Coordinates of N, CA and C and ligand atoms in Angstrom, one line a residue:
M182 N 17.0 -10.8 -6.7 CA 16.7 -9.5 -6.7 C 15.9 -9.2 -5.5
P183 N 16.1 -8.1 -4.9 CA 15.3 -7.7 -3.7 C 13.8 -7.5 -4.1
E184 N 13.0 -7.9 -3.1 CA 11.6 -7.9 -3.5 C 10.8 -7.0 -2.6
I185 N 9.8 -6.2 -3.3 CA 8.9 -5.4 -2.3 C 7.5 -6.0 -2.4
L186 N 6.9 -5.8 -1.3 CA 5.3 -6.1 -1.2 C 4.4 -5.1 -1.7
V187 N 3.6 -5.3 -2.5 CA 2.6 -4.4 -3.0 C 1.1 -5.0 -2.5
L188 N 0.7 -4.5 -1.5 CA -0.5 -5.2 -0.8 C -1.8 -4.3 -0.9
N189 N -2.8 -4.8 -1.5 CA -4.1 -4.1 -1.7 C -5.2 -4.8 -0.8
G190 N -6.0 -4.1 -0.3 CA -7.0 -4.7 0.6 C -8.5 -4.8 -0.1
P191 N -9.5 -4.8 0.8 CA -10.8 -5.1 0.4 C -11.4 -4.2 -0.8
N192 N -12.0 -4.7 -1.8 CA -12.7 -4.1 -2.8 C -11.8 -3.3 -3.9
L193 N -10.5 -3.6 -3.6 CA -9.5 -2.9 -4.7 C -9.4 -3.7 -5.9
N194 N -9.9 -5.0 -5.8 CA -9.9 -5.8 -6.9 C -10.9 -5.3 -7.9
L195 N -11.9 -4.4 -7.5 CA -12.9 -3.8 -8.5 C -12.4 -2.6 -9.0
L196 N -11.2 -2.2 -8.8 CA -10.7 -0.9 -9.3 C -10.9 -0.8 -10.8
G197 N -11.4 0.4 -11.3 CA -11.7 0.5 -12.7 C -13.2 0.5 -12.9
E198 N -13.9 -0.3 -12.1 CA -15.5 -0.5 -12.2 C -16.0 0.2 -11.0
R199 N -15.4 0.2 -9.9 CA -15.9 0.7 -8.6 C -15.9 2.2 -8.4
E200 N -16.8 2.9 -8.3 CA -16.9 4.3 -8.1 C -15.8 5.2 -8.8
P201 N -15.7 4.9 -10.2 CA -14.6 5.5 -10.9 C -14.5 7.0 -10.6
E202 N -15.5 7.7 -10.2 CA -15.3 9.1 -10.1 C -14.5 9.4 -8.8
I203 N -14.4 8.4 -8.0 CA -13.6 8.6 -6.8 C -12.2 7.9 -7.0
Y204 N -12.2 6.7 -7.6 CA -10.9 5.8 -7.6 C -10.4 5.8 -8.9
G205 N -11.0 6.4 -9.9 CA -10.5 6.4 -11.3 C -10.7 5.2 -12.1
R206 N -10.2 5.0 -13.3 CA -10.6 4.0 -14.2 C -9.4 2.9 -14.4
T207 N -8.3 3.2 -13.6 CA -7.2 2.2 -13.8 C -7.4 1.1 -12.9
T208 N -7.2 -0.2 -13.6 CA -7.5 -1.4 -12.8 C -6.3 -1.8 -11.9
L209 N -6.6 -2.8 -11.0 CA -5.6 -3.2 -10.2 C -4.4 -3.9 -10.9
A210 N -4.8 -4.6 -11.9 CA -3.8 -5.2 -12.8 C -2.7 -4.1 -13.4
D211 N -3.4 -2.9 -13.9 CA -2.5 -1.8 -14.3 C -1.7 -1.4 -13.3
I212 N -2.3 -1.2 -12.1 CA -1.4 -0.6 -11.0 C -0.3 -1.5 -10.5
E213 N -0.6 -2.7 -10.6 CA 0.5 -3.7 -10.3 C 1.5 -3.8 -11.2
E214 N 1.1 -3.6 -12.6 CA 2.2 -3.6 -13.7 C 3.0 -2.3 -13.6
M215 N 2.3 -1.3 -13.2 CA 3.2 0.2 -13.0 C 4.1 0.0 -11.9
C216 N 3.7 -0.6 -10.9 CA 4.6 -0.8 -9.6 C 5.8 -1.7 -10.0
T217 N 5.5 -2.8 -10.8 CA 6.5 -3.7 -11.1 C 7.5 -3.1 -12.0
D218 N 7.0 -2.3 -13.0 CA 7.8 -1.5 -14.0 C 8.9 -0.5 -13.3
A219 N 8.2 0.3 -12.3 CA 8.9 1.3 -11.5 C 10.0 0.6 -10.7
A220 N 9.6 -0.6 -10.2 CA 10.6 -1.3 -9.2 C 11.7 -1.8 -10.0
A221 N 11.5 -2.4 -11.3 CA 12.4 -3.0 -12.0 C 13.6 -1.9 -12.5
E222 N 13.1 -0.7 -12.6 CA 14.2 0.2 -13.0 C 15.2 0.3 -11.9
A223 N 15.0 0.1 -10.7 CA 16.0 0.0 -9.6 C 16.6 -1.3 -9.3
G224 N 16.1 -2.3 -10.1 CA 16.7 -3.7 -9.8 C 15.8 -4.4 -8.7
L225 N 14.6 -4.0 -8.5 CA 13.7 -4.7 -7.5 C 12.6 -5.4 -8.2
T226 N 12.1 -6.5 -7.5 CA 10.9 -7.1 -8.1 C 9.7 -7.0 -7.0
T227 N 8.6 -7.1 -7.6 CA 7.4 -6.9 -6.7 C 6.7 -8.3 -6.4
R228 N 6.1 -8.3 -5.2 CA 5.2 -9.4 -4.8 C 3.8 -8.7 -4.7
C229 N 2.9 -8.9 -5.6 CA 1.6 -8.2 -5.6 C 0.5 -9.1 -5.1
I230 N -0.1 -8.7 -4.0 CA -1.2 -9.4 -3.4 C -2.3 -8.6 -3.2
Q231 N -3.5 -9.0 -3.3 CA -4.8 -8.4 -3.0 C -5.6 -9.2 -2.2
S232 N -6.3 -8.8 -1.1 CA -7.2 -9.7 -0.3 C -8.4 -8.9 0.2
N233 N -9.5 -9.6 0.2 CA -10.6 -8.9 0.8 C -10.8 -9.2 2.2
H234 N -9.9 -10.0 2.7 CA -10.0 -10.4 4.1 C -8.9 -9.8 5.0
E235 N -9.2 -9.4 6.2 CA -8.2 -8.7 7.2 C -7.2 -9.8 7.3
G236 N -7.6 -11.2 7.6 CA -6.6 -12.2 8.0 C -5.6 -12.4 6.8
G237 N -6.2 -12.3 5.6 CA -5.4 -12.5 4.3 C -4.3 -11.5 4.2
L238 N -4.7 -10.3 4.6 CA -3.6 -9.2 4.5 C -2.6 -9.3 5.7
I239 N -3.1 -9.8 6.8 CA -2.1 -10.0 8.0 C -1.2 -11.2 7.6
D240 N -1.7 -12.3 7.0 CA -0.8 -13.3 6.5 C 0.3 -12.9 5.6
A241 N -0.2 -12.0 4.6 CA 0.7 -11.5 3.6 C 1.9 -10.8 4.3
V242 N 1.6 -9.9 5.2 CA 2.5 -9.1 5.9 C 3.5 -10.0 6.6
H243 N 3.0 -11.0 7.4 CA 3.8 -12.1 8.1 C 4.9 -12.7 7.1
E244 N 4.2 -13.1 6.0 CA 5.0 -14.0 4.9 C 6.1 -13.2 4.3
A245 N 5.9 -11.8 4.4 CA 6.9 -11.0 3.8 C 8.0 -10.5 4.7
R246 N 7.8 -10.7 5.9 CA 8.5 -10.2 6.8 C 10.1 -10.3 6.7
H247 N 10.5 -11.6 6.2 CA 11.9 -11.9 6.1 C 12.2 -11.9 4.6
S248 N 11.3 -11.8 3.7 CA 11.6 -12.0 2.2 C 11.4 -10.8 1.4
T249 N 11.1 -9.6 2.0 CA 10.9 -8.5 1.3 C 11.6 -7.3 2.0
V250 N 11.9 -6.2 1.2 CA 12.7 -5.0 1.7 C 11.8 -3.9 2.0
G251 N 10.7 -3.9 1.6 CA 9.8 -2.7 2.0 C 8.4 -3.0 1.4
A252 N 7.4 -2.3 1.8 CA 6.0 -2.6 1.5 C 5.2 -1.3 1.1
I253 N 4.3 -1.4 0.2 CA 3.4 -0.5 -0.2 C 2.0 -1.1 0.2
I254 N 1.2 -0.4 0.9 CA 0.0 -1.0 1.3 C -1.2 0.1 1.1
N255 N -2.2 -0.4 0.5 CA -3.5 0.2 0.4 C -4.5 -0.7 1.1
A256 N -4.9 -0.5 2.3 CA -5.6 -1.4 3.2 C -7.1 -1.2 2.9
G257 N -7.6 -0.2 2.0 CA -9.0 0.1 1.8 C -9.6 0.5 3.0
A258 N -10.8 0.0 3.4 CA -11.5 0.5 4.5 C -10.8 -0.1 5.8
Y259 N -10.1 -1.2 5.7 CA -9.4 -1.7 6.9 C -8.4 -0.7 7.5
T260 N -8.0 0.3 6.7 CA -7.2 1.4 7.1 C -7.7 2.0 8.3
H261 N -9.1 2.2 8.3 CA -9.8 3.0 9.3 C -10.2 2.1 10.5
T262 N -10.1 0.8 10.4 CA -10.7 -0.1 11.5 C -9.7 -1.1 12.0
S263 N -8.6 -1.4 11.3 CA -7.8 -2.7 11.8 C -6.6 -2.4 12.6
L264 N -6.9 -2.6 13.9 CA -5.7 -2.5 14.9 C -4.9 -3.7 14.6
A265 N -5.5 -4.9 14.2 CA -4.8 -6.2 14.0 C -3.8 -6.0 12.8
L266 N -4.2 -5.2 11.8 CA -3.2 -5.0 10.6 C -2.1 -4.0 11.3
H267 N -2.5 -3.0 12.1 CA -1.5 -2.1 12.6 C -0.4 -3.0 13.3
D268 N -0.9 -4.0 14.3 CA 0.1 -4.8 15.0 C 0.9 -5.6 14.0
A269 N 0.3 -6.2 13.0 CA 1.1 -7.1 12.1 C 2.2 -6.2 11.4
L270 N 1.9 -5.0 10.9 CA 2.9 -4.1 10.2 C 3.9 -3.7 11.2
K271 N 3.5 -3.5 12.5 CA 4.6 -3.2 13.6 C 5.6 -4.3 13.6
S272 N 5.3 -5.5 13.1 CA 6.3 -6.5 13.3 C 7.0 -6.6 12.0
Y273 N 6.9 -5.6 10.9 CA 7.6 -5.7 9.8 C 8.8 -4.6 9.9
D274 N 9.9 -5.1 9.9 CA 11.0 -4.3 10.1 C 11.5 -3.5 8.9
H275 N 10.8 -3.2 7.9 CA 11.2 -2.5 6.8 C 10.3 -1.2 6.5
P276 N 10.7 -0.4 5.6 CA 9.9 0.8 5.3 C 8.6 0.5 4.7
I277 N 7.5 1.1 5.3 CA 6.1 0.9 4.8 C 5.6 2.2 4.1
I278 N 5.0 2.2 3.0 CA 4.5 3.3 2.5 C 2.9 3.1 2.3
E279 N 2.1 3.9 3.0 CA 0.6 3.8 2.9 C 0.1 4.6 1.8
V280 N -0.7 3.9 0.9 CA -1.2 4.7 -0.3 C -2.7 4.7 -0.3
H281 N -3.3 5.8 -0.7 CA -4.7 5.8 -1.0 C -4.9 6.5 -2.4
L282 N -5.8 6.0 -3.1 CA -6.2 6.6 -4.3 C -6.7 8.0 -4.1
S283 N -7.8 8.0 -3.4 CA -8.5 9.2 -3.0 C -7.8 9.8 -1.8
N284 N -8.2 11.1 -1.3 CA -7.8 11.5 -0.3 C -8.7 11.5 0.9
P285 N -8.5 10.5 1.8 CA -9.6 10.2 2.8 C -9.9 11.4 3.8
H286 N -8.9 12.3 3.8 CA -9.0 13.5 4.8 C -10.1 14.5 4.2
A287 N -10.4 14.4 2.9 CA -11.4 15.2 2.1 C -12.7 14.6 2.2
R288 N -12.9 13.3 2.7 CA -14.1 12.6 2.7 C -14.8 12.6 4.1
E289 N -15.6 11.5 4.3 CA -16.4 11.4 5.5 C -15.4 11.3 6.6
A290 N -15.8 11.8 7.8 CA -15.0 11.8 9.0 C -14.6 10.6 9.4
V291 N -15.4 9.4 9.1 CA -15.0 7.9 9.4 C -13.7 7.5 8.7
R292 N -13.5 8.2 7.7 CA -12.1 7.9 7.0 C -10.9 8.7 7.3
H293 N -11.1 9.6 8.3 CA -10.0 10.4 8.7 C -9.0 9.9 9.5
H294 N -9.3 8.7 10.3 CA -8.3 8.1 11.0 C -7.7 7.0 10.3
S295 N -6.5 6.8 10.4 CA -5.7 5.7 9.9 C -5.0 4.9 11.0
F296 N -5.2 3.6 11.0 CA -4.5 2.7 11.9 C -3.0 2.4 11.3
L297 N -2.8 2.6 10.0 CA -1.6 2.4 9.4 C -0.6 3.6 9.5
S298 N -1.1 4.8 9.5 CA -0.2 5.9 9.4 C 1.0 5.8 10.5
P299 N 0.5 5.5 11.8 CA 1.7 5.4 12.8 C 2.8 4.5 12.4
V300 N 2.5 3.4 11.8 CA 3.6 2.6 11.4 C 4.1 2.7 9.9
A301 N 3.7 3.9 9.3 CA 4.2 4.1 7.9 C 5.4 5.0 7.8
S302 N 6.3 5.0 6.9 CA 7.4 5.9 6.6 C 6.8 7.1 5.9
A303 N 5.8 7.0 5.0 CA 5.3 7.9 4.3 C 3.8 7.6 3.9
V304 N 3.0 8.6 3.7 CA 1.6 8.4 3.2 C 1.3 9.2 2.0
I305 N 0.8 8.5 1.1 CA 0.4 9.2 -0.3 C -0.9 9.0 -0.5
A306 N -1.8 10.2 -0.5 CA -3.2 10.1 -0.6 C -3.7 11.2 -1.6
G307 N -4.6 10.8 -2.5 CA -5.2 11.6 -3.4 C -4.5 11.8 -4.7
A308 N -3.4 11.0 -4.9 CA -2.7 11.1 -6.3 C -3.2 10.1 -7.3
G309 N -4.2 9.3 -7.0 CA -4.7 8.3 -7.9 C -3.7 7.3 -8.0
A310 N -3.9 6.6 -9.2 CA -3.0 5.3 -9.4 C -1.4 5.7 -9.4
K311 N -1.2 7.0 -9.8 CA 0.2 7.4 -9.9 C 0.8 7.4 -8.4
G312 N 0.0 7.4 -7.5 CA 0.5 7.5 -6.0 C 1.3 6.3 -5.8
Y313 N 0.8 5.2 -6.3 CA 1.6 3.9 -6.2 C 3.0 4.0 -6.7
V314 N 3.2 4.6 -7.8 CA 4.5 4.9 -8.6 C 5.4 5.6 -7.8
H315 N 4.7 6.8 -7.1 CA 5.4 7.5 -6.1 C 5.9 6.7 -4.9
A316 N 5.0 5.9 -4.6 CA 5.4 5.1 -3.4 C 6.6 4.1 -3.8
V317 N 6.6 3.6 -4.9 CA 7.8 2.8 -5.2 C 8.9 3.5 -5.2
E318 N 8.9 4.7 -5.7 CA 10.1 5.7 -5.8 C 10.7 6.1 -4.4
I319 N 9.8 6.2 -3.5 CA 10.0 6.6 -2.1 C 10.7 5.3 -1.5
L320 N 10.1 4.1 -1.7 CA 10.7 2.9 -1.3 C 12.2 2.7 -1.7
I321 N 12.3 3.0 -3.0 CA 13.6 2.8 -3.6 C 14.6 3.6 -2.8
D322 N 14.2 4.9 -2.6 CA 15.2 6.0 -1.9 C 15.3 5.3 -0.6
L323 N 14.4 4.9 0.2 CA 14.5 4.5 1.6 C 15.3 3.2 1.7
T324 N 15.1 2.2 0.6 CA 15.8 0.9 0.7 C 17.2 0.9 0.2
L325 N 17.4 1.7 -0.9 CA 18.6 1.6 -1.7 C 19.5 2.9 -1.5
N326 N 18.9 4.0 -1.5 CA 19.8 5.2 -1.4 C 19.6 5.9 -0.1
T327 N 20.4 5.5 0.8 CA 20.4 5.8 2.1 C 20.5 7.3 2.3
K328 N 21.3 7.9 1.2 CA 21.6 9.3 1.3 C 20.3 10.2 1.0
A329 N 19.3 9.7 0.5 CA 18.0 10.2 0.3 C 17.3 10.7 1.5
R330 N 17.7 9.9 2.6 CA 17.0 10.2 3.8 C 17.5 11.3 4.5
L331 N 18.8 11.8 4.1 CA 19.4 12.9 5.0 C 18.9 14.3 4.6
Ligands
DQA413 C1 -9.1 4.0 -0.2 C2 -9.8 5.0 0.8 C3 -10.6 4.2 1.8 O1 -11.3 5.0 2.8 C4 -11.6 3.2 1.2 O2 -12.4 2.4 2.0 C5 -10.9 2.4 0.0 C6 -9.9 3.0 -0.7 C7 -8.3 4.8 -1.3 O3 -7.6 4.1 -2.0 O4 -8.7 5.9 -1.6 O5 -11.4 1.3 -0.2 O6 -8.0 3.3 0.6

């Protein structure tokens, strides 16, 4: 079955405990399960990876280059700092959906720029944990239903 990469960056392993007023109470395990269930409805499987390290995220993108059909990525704070992750994603020849639980544009100015957005097919921000499910749905449209793009 075709596989999608669900990649989460630094501190997202603490979801549910970390600043719940901003990020909600849903845990990363819950989010990964939501993604897996949504993907399964379209006959896709998920590869869920979380890393607190920039290089770990880059390695995960490289490893997924030839074995996945699309990627959902919340790079956490690396979104706003990592040209290296931008470059890695540029080498990934499948649709990429950038996700944020919060809306970085409504927060501090340092969060307004994203190194990922220029290489993403879509960006979902501020929809909480459900944003990941929307991201899976968009990936399904982009990878399986080519007509959805018209
Ligand atoms: C985040 C937003 C980032 O600015 C922040 O550093 C995170 C989480 C989000 O999901 O809202 O760690 O990516």
